[in-house]
CSV table of C-alpha atoms and ligand atoms in Angstrom, one decimal:
chain,number,residue,atom,x,y,z
G,455,MET,CA,-0.1,-0.2,-0.4
G,456,ILE,CA,2.7,2.1,1.0
G,457,ARG,CA,4.2,1.9,-2.5
G,458,ARG,CA,1.4,2.6,-4.4
G,459,ILE,CA,0.9,5.5,-2.0
G,460,LEU,CA,3.7,7.3,-2.7
G,461,GLU,CA,4.3,6.3,-7.0
G,462,SER,CA,0.6,8.2,-6.5
G,463,LEU,CA,1.8,11.2,-5.1
G,464,GLU,CA,5.2,11.1,-7.8
G,465,THR,CA,3.1,11.1,-10.1
G,466,SER,CA,0.7,13.9,-9.6
G,467,ARG,CA,3.2,16.0,-8.3
G,468,GLU,CA,1.3,19.7,-8.9
G,469,ARG,CA,-1.9,18.5,-7.3
G,470,GLU,CA,-3.3,19.6,-4.6
G,471,ILE,CA,-4.1,16.9,-3.3
G,472,TYR,CA,-4.8,17.2,0.7
G,473,SER,CA,-7.0,20.4,2.3
G,474,GLY,CA,-7.9,21.6,5.8
G,475,LEU,CA,-11.1,23.8,6.4
G,476,ASP,CA,-11.4,25.6,9.4
G,477,THR,CA,-15.2,25.3,11.4
G,478,ARG,CA,-16.9,27.9,8.8
G,479,GLY,CA,-15.4,25.7,5.9
G,480,GLU,CA,-12.7,28.0,4.5
G,481,LEU,CA,-9.3,26.6,3.1
G,482,ALA,CA,-7.1,26.6,5.6
G,483,TRP,CA,-4.1,25.2,4.5
G,484,SER,CA,-3.6,23.1,1.1
G,485,ARG,CA,-0.2,21.0,0.4
G,486,SER,CA,0.4,19.8,-3.5
G,487,SER,CA,1.5,15.8,-4.0
G,488,ASP,CA,4.9,17.1,-4.1
G,489,GLU,CA,5.2,19.2,-0.8
G,490,ILE,CA,3.7,15.6,0.6
G,491,LEU,CA,6.6,13.8,-0.5
G,492,ALA,CA,8.6,16.2,0.9
G,493,ALA,CA,7.2,16.6,4.0
G,494,VAL,CA,7.2,12.6,4.3
G,495,GLY,CA,11.0,12.9,3.9
G,496,ALA,CA,11.1,15.8,6.4
G,497,TRP,CA,9.2,13.6,8.9
G,498,GLN,CA,11.6,10.3,8.4
G,499,ALA,CA,14.9,12.7,9.0
G,500,THR,CA,12.7,13.0,12.1
G,501,LEU,CA,11.6,9.6,12.7
G,502,ARG,CA,15.7,8.4,11.8
G,503,SER,CA,17.0,10.5,14.7
G,504,ARG,CA,15.1,9.3,17.2
G,505,GLY,CA,16.5,6.0,16.5
G,506,VAL,CA,13.2,4.0,14.4
G,507,ARG,CA,13.8,1.2,12.4
G,508,PRO,CA,11.4,-1.1,10.4
G,509,GLY,CA,9.8,-3.8,12.6
G,510,ASP,CA,9.3,-0.7,15.3
G,511,ARG,CA,6.6,0.8,16.2
G,512,VAL,CA,6.0,4.3,16.5
G,513,GLY,CA,2.0,6.0,18.2
G,514,MET,CA,0.5,8.4,16.1
G,515,ASP,CA,-1.2,11.7,17.7
G,516,LEU,CA,-1.4,14.4,15.5
G,517,PRO,CA,-4.2,17.1,15.0
G,518,ARG,CA,-6.6,16.8,12.0
G,519,GLY,CA,-3.7,19.4,10.1
G,520,PRO,CA,-1.4,19.4,7.0
G,521,GLU,CA,1.2,17.5,9.0
G,522,LEU,CA,-1.6,14.5,9.8
G,523,LEU,CA,-0.6,12.3,6.4
G,524,PRO,CA,3.0,12.9,5.4
G,525,ALA,CA,3.7,11.5,9.1
G,526,HIS,CA,1.5,9.1,9.0
G,527,LEU,CA,3.4,8.2,5.2
G,528,ALA,CA,6.5,8.4,6.9
G,529,ALA,CA,6.5,6.0,9.6
G,530,LEU,CA,5.1,3.4,7.0
G,531,ALA,CA,8.0,4.4,4.5
G,532,ALA,CA,10.3,3.7,7.0
G,533,GLY,CA,8.5,0.2,7.4
G,534,ALA,CA,7.9,1.0,11.0
G,535,THR,CA,4.1,0.0,12.0
G,536,VAL,CA,1.7,2.8,12.9
G,537,VAL,CA,-0.3,2.9,16.2
G,538,PRO,CA,-2.8,5.9,15.5
G,539,ILE,CA,-3.9,7.3,19.5
G,540,ASN,CA,-7.4,8.0,19.9
G,541,ALA,CA,-7.0,11.8,21.7
G,542,ALA,CA,-10.4,11.0,23.7
G,543,LEU,CA,-9.0,8.1,25.6
G,544,THR,CA,-9.0,9.2,29.3
G,545,GLU,CA,-5.3,8.7,30.3
G,546,SER,CA,-5.4,5.5,31.9
G,547,GLU,CA,-7.0,4.2,28.7
G,548,ARG,CA,-3.8,5.8,26.8
G,549,GLU,CA,-1.3,4.7,29.7
G,550,SER,CA,-2.7,1.1,29.2
G,551,VAL,CA,-2.4,1.3,24.9
G,552,LEU,CA,1.2,2.9,24.9
G,553,GLU,CA,2.0,0.0,27.1
G,554,HIS,CA,0.6,-2.7,25.4
G,555,ALA,CA,2.1,-1.1,21.9
G,556,ALA,CA,5.3,-0.8,23.4
G,557,LEU,CA,6.2,2.0,21.2
G,558,ARG,CA,9.6,3.0,20.3
G,559,THR,CA,8.7,6.7,20.1
G,560,LEU,CA,5.3,9.0,19.9
G,561,VAL,CA,4.4,11.5,17.4
G,562,GLY,CA,2.4,14.3,19.0
G,563,PRO,CA,0.6,18.0,18.2
G,564,THR,CA,4.1,19.9,19.4
G,565,ASP,CA,6.7,17.8,17.1
G,566,ARG,CA,7.8,19.1,13.6
G,567,PRO,CA,9.3,17.4,11.0
G,568,GLY,CA,12.5,18.0,10.8
G,569,ARG,CA,15.0,18.1,7.2
G,570,ALA,CA,13.7,18.1,4.1
G,571,GLY,CA,14.9,15.1,2.0
G,572,PRO,CA,13.0,12.8,-0.7
G,573,PRO,CA,11.1,9.5,0.9
G,574,ARG,CA,12.7,6.3,1.3
G,575,LEU,CA,10.9,3.4,1.0
G,576,LEU,CA,12.7,0.9,3.4
G,577,GLU,CA,11.4,-2.9,3.2
G,578,ARG,CA,9.7,-4.0,5.9
G,579,THR,CA,10.2,-6.7,8.1
G,580,PRO,CA,8.0,-9.5,7.3
G,581,GLU,CA,6.1,-10.1,11.2
G,582,SER,CA,5.6,-5.8,11.5
G,583,PRO,CA,2.4,-4.8,10.4
G,584,ALA,CA,1.2,-1.6,9.0
G,585,LEU,CA,-1.3,-0.4,11.2
G,586,LEU,CA,-1.7,-1.5,14.9
G,587,ILE,CA,-5.5,-0.2,15.8
G,588,PHE,CA,-6.3,-0.7,19.1
G,589,THR,CA,-10.3,-0.9,19.5
G,590,SER,CA,-12.8,0.8,21.5
G,591,GLY,CA,-15.4,0.0,23.7
G,592,THR,CA,-13.6,-2.8,24.7
G,593,THR,CA,-13.8,-4.1,29.0
G,594,GLY,CA,-10.5,-4.6,30.0
G,595,GLU,CA,-7.4,-5.2,28.9
G,596,PRO,CA,-6.6,-3.1,25.0
G,597,LYS,CA,-6.8,-5.5,22.2
G,598,GLY,CA,-4.9,-4.6,19.3
G,599,VAL,CA,-5.8,-5.0,15.7
G,600,PRO,CA,-2.8,-5.5,13.0
G,601,LEU,CA,-3.1,-5.0,9.6
G,602,SER,CA,-0.6,-5.8,7.2
G,603,GLU,CA,0.3,-4.4,4.1
G,604,THR,CA,-1.4,-6.9,2.5
G,605,ASN,CA,-4.4,-6.7,4.1
G,606,LEU,CA,-4.8,-3.2,3.7
G,607,GLU,CA,-3.8,-3.0,-0.4
G,608,ALA,CA,-6.4,-6.2,-0.7
G,609,ASN,CA,-9.0,-4.4,0.8
G,610,LEU,CA,-8.3,-0.6,0.0
G,611,ASP,CA,-8.2,-2.1,-4.0
G,612,ALA,CA,-11.2,-3.9,-3.5
G,613,LEU,CA,-13.0,-0.3,-1.9
G,614,ALA,CA,-11.6,1.7,-4.9
G,615,HIS,CA,-13.2,-0.7,-7.7
G,616,ALA,CA,-16.6,-1.0,-5.8
G,617,TRP,CA,-17.4,2.5,-4.8
G,618,GLY,CA,-15.8,3.7,-8.3
G,619,LEU,CA,-13.4,6.0,-6.7
G,620,THR,CA,-10.5,8.0,-8.9
G,621,GLU,CA,-8.6,10.9,-8.1
G,622,ALA,CA,-11.2,13.0,-10.3
G,623,ASP,CA,-13.0,12.2,-7.1
G,624,ARG,CA,-12.7,14.8,-3.8
G,625,LEU,CA,-13.6,13.6,-0.5
G,626,LEU,CA,-15.1,15.7,1.8
G,627,HIS,CA,-13.1,13.8,5.1
G,628,VAL,CA,-15.2,14.1,8.0
G,629,LEU,CA,-14.8,11.1,10.5
G,630,PRO,CA,-12.1,10.4,13.3
G,631,CYS,CA,-8.3,9.9,12.3
G,632,HIS,CA,-7.5,7.1,14.7
G,633,HIS,CA,-9.9,4.6,13.1
G,634,LEU,CA,-9.7,2.2,10.9
G,635,HIS,CA,-12.8,4.1,8.6
G,636,GLY,CA,-11.5,7.6,9.0
G,637,LEU,CA,-7.3,6.4,8.9
G,638,ALA,CA,-7.1,3.2,6.2
G,639,VAL,CA,-10.6,3.4,4.7
G,640,ALA,CA,-11.0,7.2,4.0
G,641,LEU,CA,-7.2,9.0,4.6
G,642,TYR,CA,-4.9,6.3,3.3
G,643,GLY,CA,-7.0,4.9,0.8
G,644,SER,CA,-7.5,8.4,-0.8
G,645,ALA,CA,-4.1,9.0,-1.1
G,646,ARG,CA,-3.2,5.6,-2.9
G,647,ILE,CA,-5.2,6.8,-5.7
G,648,GLY,CA,-4.8,10.7,-6.2
G,649,MET,CA,-8.3,11.4,-5.1
G,650,PRO,CA,-8.2,15.1,-2.8
G,651,ILE,CA,-8.6,14.9,0.4
G,652,LEU,CA,-10.9,17.9,2.2
G,653,LEU,CA,-10.3,17.2,6.0
G,654,LEU,CA,-13.4,19.3,7.9
G,655,GLU,CA,-12.2,20.0,11.3
G,656,ARG,CA,-15.5,18.3,12.7
G,657,PHE,CA,-18.7,17.0,11.6
G,658,ASP,CA,-21.4,19.7,11.8
G,659,ALA,CA,-24.8,19.1,9.5
G,660,ASP,CA,-25.5,22.1,7.7
G,661,LEU,CA,-21.2,23.4,7.4
G,662,CYS,CA,-21.5,19.2,5.2
G,663,ILE,CA,-24.0,20.1,2.7
G,664,GLU,CA,-22.0,23.9,2.9
G,665,VAL,CA,-19.1,22.1,1.8
G,666,LEU,CA,-20.3,19.3,-0.2
G,667,ALA,CA,-21.7,22.3,-2.4
G,668,GLU,CA,-18.8,24.8,-2.3
G,669,GLN,CA,-16.3,22.9,-2.8
G,670,GLU,CA,-17.8,20.5,-5.1
G,671,ALA,CA,-17.1,17.7,-3.5
G,672,THR,CA,-17.8,13.7,-4.7
G,673,VAL,CA,-17.6,11.6,-1.8
G,674,PHE,CA,-18.5,11.2,1.4
G,675,MET,CA,-17.8,9.1,3.9
G,676,GLY,CA,-20.3,9.0,7.3
G,677,VAL,CA,-21.5,7.3,10.3
G,678,PRO,CA,-25.6,7.0,10.1
G,679,THR,CA,-25.3,9.9,12.9
G,680,MET,CA,-24.3,12.1,10.9
G,681,LEU,CA,-26.5,11.3,7.7
G,682,ARG,CA,-29.5,11.5,9.9
G,683,ARG,CA,-28.4,15.5,10.8
G,684,MET,CA,-28.1,16.2,7.4
G,685,ALA,CA,-31.0,14.7,6.6
G,686,ARG,CA,-32.8,16.7,8.7
G,687,SER,CA,-30.4,20.6,8.1
G,688,PRO,CA,-33.0,23.5,6.9
G,689,LEU,CA,-30.7,24.4,4.4
G,690,VAL,CA,-31.1,23.8,0.9
G,691,ARG,CA,-28.1,23.5,-1.2
G,692,ASP,CA,-27.8,22.0,-5.0
G,693,LEU,CA,-25.0,19.1,-5.3
G,694,PRO,CA,-24.6,18.4,-8.8
G,695,ARG,CA,-20.8,17.1,-8.2
G,696,MET,CA,-22.1,14.6,-6.0
G,697,ARG,CA,-21.6,10.9,-7.2
G,698,VAL,CA,-21.5,8.7,-3.6
G,699,PHE,CA,-23.0,9.3,-0.1
G,700,ILE,CA,-21.4,6.5,2.3
G,701,SER,CA,-22.6,4.7,5.6
G,702,GLY,CA,-21.6,2.6,8.1
G,703,SER,CA,-20.2,1.6,11.2
G,704,ALA,CA,-23.7,1.4,13.1
G,705,PRO,CA,-27.4,0.4,11.8
G,706,LEU,CA,-29.1,3.2,8.9
G,707,GLU,CA,-32.4,2.5,10.1
G,708,PRO,CA,-34.7,1.8,6.4
G,709,GLN,CA,-36.8,5.0,7.1
G,710,GLU,CA,-33.4,7.1,7.2
G,711,PHE,CA,-32.6,5.5,4.3
G,712,ARG,CA,-35.4,6.5,2.3
G,713,LEU,CA,-35.8,10.2,4.4
G,714,PHE,CA,-32.0,10.7,3.0
G,715,GLU,CA,-32.7,9.8,-0.5
G,716,ALA,CA,-35.7,11.7,-0.8
G,717,ARG,CA,-33.7,14.7,0.7
G,718,PHE,CA,-30.3,14.9,-1.5
G,719,GLY,CA,-31.4,12.5,-4.1
G,720,HIS,CA,-28.8,9.7,-3.4
G,721,ALA,CA,-30.1,6.6,-1.7
G,722,PRO,CA,-27.0,6.0,0.3
G,723,VAL,CA,-24.2,3.3,0.2
G,724,GLU,CA,-24.4,1.3,3.2
G,725,ARG,CA,-21.3,-1.0,4.2
G,726,TYR,CA,-20.5,-3.1,6.8
G,727,GLY,CA,-17.0,-3.9,8.6
G,728,LEU,CA,-14.8,-5.0,11.1
G,729,THR,CA,-11.2,-3.6,12.3
G,730,GLU,CA,-10.2,-7.4,12.8
G,731,THR,CA,-11.4,-7.2,8.7
G,732,MET,CA,-11.7,-4.5,7.2
G,733,ILE,CA,-14.9,-3.3,4.9
G,734,VAL,CA,-16.3,-7.6,4.6
G,735,SER,CA,-19.7,-5.3,2.8
G,736,SER,CA,-21.4,-3.1,0.5
G,737,ASN,CA,-24.2,-2.1,-1.2
G,738,PRO,CA,-23.2,-1.9,-5.1
G,739,LEU,CA,-22.6,1.7,-6.7
G,740,ASP,CA,-24.4,0.5,-9.5
G,741,GLY,CA,-27.5,-2.3,-9.1
G,742,GLU,CA,-30.3,-1.7,-6.2
G,743,ARG,CA,-28.8,-1.0,-2.5
G,744,ARG,CA,-31.1,-2.4,-0.3
G,745,ASP,CA,-32.6,-0.1,2.8
G,746,GLY,CA,-31.7,-1.7,6.0
G,747,SER,CA,-28.8,-4.1,4.7
G,748,VAL,CA,-25.3,-4.4,4.0
G,749,GLY,CA,-25.3,-5.3,1.1
G,750,LEU,CA,-23.0,-8.0,-0.6
G,751,PRO,CA,-19.4,-9.4,0.1
G,752,LEU,CA,-16.5,-7.9,-1.5
G,753,PRO,CA,-14.8,-9.8,-4.2
G,754,ASN,CA,-12.5,-12.3,-2.0
G,755,THR,CA,-14.5,-12.1,0.7
G,756,GLU,CA,-16.3,-14.6,2.2
G,757,VAL,CA,-19.1,-14.7,4.2
G,758,ARG,CA,-21.0,-17.1,6.0
G,759,LEU,CA,-23.5,-17.8,8.9
G,760,ALA,CA,-23.0,-19.8,12.2
G,761,ASP,CA,-26.2,-22.1,12.9
G,762,ASP,CA,-26.8,-19.2,15.4
G,763,GLY,CA,-27.2,-17.0,12.8
G,764,GLU,CA,-22.8,-15.5,13.2
G,765,ILE,CA,-21.7,-13.7,11.0
G,766,GLU,CA,-18.0,-15.6,10.2
G,767,VAL,CA,-15.5,-13.7,7.7
G,768,ARG,CA,-12.6,-15.3,5.5
G,769,GLY,CA,-10.5,-13.3,3.3
G,770,PRO,CA,-7.5,-11.5,2.4
G,771,ALA,CA,-8.2,-8.5,4.2
G,772,VAL,CA,-8.5,-9.9,7.5
G,773,MET,CA,-6.0,-9.6,10.5
G,774,SER,CA,-3.9,-12.4,11.4
G,775,GLY,CA,-4.9,-12.4,14.8
G,776,TYR,CA,-4.6,-9.8,17.3
G,777,TRP,CA,-1.6,-8.4,19.2
G,778,ARG,CA,0.5,-10.1,21.3
G,779,ALA,CA,-2.4,-12.3,22.3
G,780,PRO,CA,-3.2,-15.7,21.4
G,781,GLU,CA,-5.1,-17.1,23.5
G,782,LEU,CA,-7.8,-14.0,22.2
G,783,THR,CA,-6.8,-15.0,18.8
G,784,ARG,CA,-7.5,-18.8,19.0
G,785,GLU,CA,-10.7,-17.5,20.4
G,786,ALA,CA,-12.1,-15.1,17.3
G,787,PHE,CA,-11.4,-18.2,14.7
G,788,ARG,CA,-13.0,-20.9,13.5
G,789,ASP,CA,-11.5,-22.6,10.5
G,790,GLY,CA,-9.7,-20.1,9.2
G,791,PHE,CA,-12.7,-17.8,9.9
G,792,PHE,CA,-12.9,-15.0,12.1
G,793,LEU,CA,-15.8,-15.0,14.5
G,794,THR,CA,-17.2,-11.3,14.1
G,795,GLY,CA,-19.7,-11.5,16.8
G,796,ASP,CA,-22.2,-9.6,14.8
G,797,LEU,CA,-25.8,-11.4,13.8
G,798,GLY,CA,-26.9,-11.9,10.4
G,799,ARG,CA,-29.4,-13.3,7.7
G,800,HIS,CA,-29.0,-13.0,3.7
G,801,ASP,CA,-32.5,-11.3,2.8
G,802,GLU,CA,-34.5,-12.7,-0.5
G,803,ALA,CA,-31.7,-11.2,-2.7
G,804,GLY,CA,-29.3,-12.4,-1.2
G,805,TYR,CA,-28.0,-9.6,0.7
G,806,LEU,CA,-26.7,-9.7,4.3
G,807,ARG,CA,-28.9,-8.1,7.3
G,808,ILE,CA,-27.3,-7.4,11.1
G,809,ALA,CA,-29.3,-8.6,13.4
G,810,GLY,CA,-27.4,-6.9,16.4
G,811,ARG,CA,-24.5,-7.8,18.2
G,812,LYS,CA,-24.8,-12.0,19.5
G,813,LYS,CA,-23.5,-10.8,23.2
G,814,GLU,CA,-26.1,-8.0,23.0
G,815,LEU,CA,-28.7,-10.2,23.0
G,816,ILE,CA,-31.5,-10.4,25.1
G,817,ILE,CA,-32.5,-13.6,26.8
G,818,VAL,CA,-36.5,-13.1,28.1
G,819,GLY,CA,-37.1,-16.7,30.0
G,820,GLY,CA,-34.2,-18.6,28.2
G,821,THR,CA,-35.2,-17.6,24.6
G,822,ASN,CA,-33.4,-15.3,22.5
G,823,VAL,CA,-34.7,-11.8,21.5
G,824,LEU,CA,-32.8,-9.7,18.8
G,825,PRO,CA,-32.7,-6.0,20.0
G,826,GLY,CA,-32.6,-4.9,15.7
G,827,GLU,CA,-36.2,-7.0,15.7
G,828,VAL,CA,-38.0,-5.2,18.1
G,829,GLU,CA,-35.6,-1.4,17.2
G,830,GLN,CA,-37.2,-1.9,13.7
G,831,VAL,CA,-40.8,-2.4,14.7
G,832,LEU,CA,-40.5,0.3,17.0
G,833,ALA,CA,-39.0,2.9,14.6
G,834,ALA,CA,-41.6,2.4,12.1
G,835,GLU,CA,-43.3,4.3,14.6
G,836,ALA,CA,-43.3,7.8,12.6
G,837,ALA,CA,-42.9,9.6,16.0
G,838,VAL,CA,-39.9,7.9,16.8
G,839,GLU,CA,-37.0,10.2,16.5
G,840,GLU,CA,-34.6,7.0,17.1
G,841,VAL,CA,-35.2,4.1,19.4
G,842,ALA,CA,-32.6,1.3,21.2
G,843,VAL,CA,-33.9,-1.6,23.0
G,844,ALA,CA,-31.8,-3.1,26.4
G,845,GLY,CA,-31.9,-6.5,28.1
G,846,MET,CA,-32.8,-5.3,31.9
G,847,ALA,CA,-33.0,-8.2,34.7
G,848,ASP,CA,-36.0,-9.6,35.5
G,849,PRO,CA,-37.0,-10.7,38.6
G,850,ASP,CA,-38.7,-13.6,37.1
G,851,ARG,CA,-37.3,-14.5,33.8
G,852,GLY,CA,-33.9,-13.3,34.0
G,853,GLU,CA,-34.6,-10.5,32.0
G,854,SER,CA,-36.7,-8.9,30.0
G,855,VAL,CA,-36.8,-5.8,27.0
G,856,ALA,CA,-36.9,-2.1,28.0
G,857,ALA,CA,-37.4,0.7,25.3
G,858,PHE,CA,-35.4,3.4,25.2
G,859,VAL,CA,-37.5,6.2,23.1
G,860,VAL,CA,-36.5,9.6,21.6
G,861,VAL,CA,-39.8,11.2,20.3
G,862,ARG,CA,-39.7,13.9,17.1
G,863,ALA,CA,-39.9,17.5,18.1
G,864,GLY,CA,-44.1,17.9,19.9
G,865,GLN,CA,-44.9,14.7,20.1
G,866,ASP,CA,-46.6,13.9,23.4
G,867,GLU,CA,-44.9,10.8,25.1
G,868,THR,CA,-47.6,9.2,26.5
G,869,ALA,CA,-49.5,9.1,23.3
G,870,VAL,CA,-46.2,7.6,21.8
G,871,GLU,CA,-45.8,5.4,24.6
G,872,ALA,CA,-49.2,3.6,23.7
G,873,HIS,CA,-48.9,4.0,19.9
G,874,LEU,CA,-45.8,1.7,20.3
G,875,ARG,CA,-47.2,-0.6,23.1
G,876,ALA,CA,-50.5,-1.1,20.2
G,877,ARG,CA,-47.3,-1.6,17.7
G,878,ALA,CA,-45.4,-4.1,19.6
G,879,GLU,CA,-48.4,-6.1,20.2
G,880,ALA,CA,-49.5,-6.4,16.1
G,881,LYS,CA,-46.3,-7.5,15.1
G,882,LEU,CA,-44.0,-9.3,18.1
G,883,ALA,CA,-44.2,-12.2,19.7
G,884,PRO,CA,-45.1,-11.8,23.2
G,885,TYR,CA,-41.5,-12.1,24.9
G,886,LYS,CA,-40.4,-9.6,22.0
G,887,ARG,CA,-42.2,-7.2,23.3
G,888,PRO,CA,-40.6,-4.2,25.6
G,889,ARG,CA,-42.1,-4.1,29.5
G,890,SER,CA,-41.0,-0.3,29.6
G,891,TYR,CA,-40.6,2.5,28.0
G,892,ARG,CA,-37.9,5.1,28.8
G,893,PHE,CA,-38.1,8.5,26.9
G,894,LEU,CA,-34.9,10.1,26.8
G,895,SER,CA,-33.4,13.4,24.5
G,896,ALA,CA,-30.8,11.4,22.9
G,897,LEU,CA,-29.2,8.1,22.9
G,898,PRO,CA,-25.8,7.9,24.2
G,899,ARG,CA,-23.4,7.2,21.7
G,900,ASN,CA,-19.8,6.7,21.4
G,901,PRO,CA,-18.3,9.1,18.5
G,902,MET,CA,-18.4,6.8,15.4
G,903,GLY,CA,-22.7,6.8,15.8
G,904,LYS,CA,-22.6,3.5,17.7
G,905,ILE,CA,-24.9,3.1,20.2
G,906,ASP,CA,-23.6,2.9,24.1
G,907,ARG,CA,-25.5,0.2,25.5
G,908,ARG,CA,-23.5,0.2,28.5
G,909,ALA,CA,-24.4,3.2,29.3
G,910,LEU,CA,-28.2,2.4,28.5
G,911,SER,CA,-28.6,0.1,30.6
G,912,ARG,CA,-26.7,2.1,33.6
G,913,ILE,CA,-30.1,4.7,33.0
Y,1768,AMP,P1,-15.1,-1.0,14.6
Y,1768,AMP,O1,-14.5,-2.9,14.7
Y,1768,AMP,O2,-15.3,-0.8,15.7
Y,1768,AMP,O3,-14.8,-0.4,13.5
Y,1768,AMP,O4,-16.6,-2.0,15.2
Y,1768,AMP,C1,-17.1,-3.0,14.3
Y,1768,AMP,C2,-18.8,-3.1,14.5
Y,1768,AMP,O5,-19.5,-2.2,14.3
Y,1768,AMP,C3,-19.6,-4.1,14.0
Y,1768,AMP,O6,-18.5,-6.0,14.4
Y,1768,AMP,C4,-20.7,-4.4,13.3
Y,1768,AMP,O7,-21.5,-4.3,15.3
Y,1768,AMP,C5,-20.6,-2.4,13.8
Y,1768,AMP,N1,-21.1,-2.2,12.2
Y,1768,AMP,C6,-20.3,-1.8,11.3
Y,1768,AMP,N2,-20.9,-1.8,10.4
Y,1768,AMP,C7,-22.1,-2.1,10.8
Y,1768,AMP,C8,-23.2,-1.9,9.6
Y,1768,AMP,N3,-23.4,-1.1,8.4
Y,1768,AMP,N4,-25.2,-1.7,10.1
Y,1768,AMP,C9,-24.3,-2.2,11.7
Y,1768,AMP,N5,-23.6,-2.7,12.4
Y,1768,AMP,C10,-22.6,-2.3,11.6
């Protein structure tokens, strides 16, 4: 992958391919391929002066600015493993990640590139991954996911084909850069094909729409929360250059998919993946994009469903095992397939649908309830803005289903609860129906748009 990125920068020389927009959407800085290559060389000098050699791990904790991409590319070209550090971690979480990663050095916001010079591509040691990402939301020890050059190249190549990405596109980049999606798929994936990147300081729905129009972006990659907010923004702008809105990391409800399509004239392309597997499936660019579905497996990627519905994945982009955790690795694979912990099914067109997380199953009197199934029934009620269900301790049945609902502005909660109870009665078997309804002003979510179910169960 890094070889491809450097080659792509070499061939696009004078083109401005990496720019930053401030919080008002104004162009704050811009870099041509030439300038990026020079900065890669300069960062390599800094890394060399800190004794970085192929096989070492380099922590990256840089702001969304002009130095972010060159510093990452410098570490990759030096044969080092990039370890992105999430700036939002608490002090103790951060320490735990740093300890597990055993870094040679950490590149932070106050570091500067060294003496300029041409970049050098050093041979990577076979056992050193290109990227080591510590996954979020785990309890206890952090889990390191190593992704090799081969993993990255295979997935980024498949995605460029699946989404028809080319250097003629322009990506509006709003995702965090310490994650698989924002970093590998969006940042490295764009640089690999010379697709210009517009880095927005932070997500804001109105600002995004404004910038898509003003900067003539053609590609947007976001999480469902972003698409939901954009569909509700009062700002109307023509987006004649826009080509594709990609959504993933959390489920996009069918009614949100349709609302977005009605608003922007583009059906979102929903995709599914995990840090451990990279992107597994996507709705097609040409062909039917089905709401509520994560589409079809990417070429070379095999998806199979276990008897209990768990999604298992095998393919060239799947990691070979967790970082220095042989026990965890053994538990994570079965006959070469990675066990995702997600539950799924194939619909009548063969498209994959995610039904929830295996460990989020609610077990009512010994019978499994899929949160996703209950949520879909409740979310179809027009007065409901968002809904999530979780298992609550029940003295009689072990667990029972509790619903957490956000109503649309101006709706009466008591009336909505009555409608939801009636809907559940009509559509769901008795054990699946929520026993209790709690009304919230917003669902607790992490920055990637995933519902924080641990927070829900504490409400
Ligand atoms: P992460 O490794 O942090 O990217 O989280 C991966 C998890 O996000 C998966 O195991 C799924 O539970 C969830 N996920 C990713 N994409 C989707 C999607 N399109 N729909 C539903 N869940 C998703």
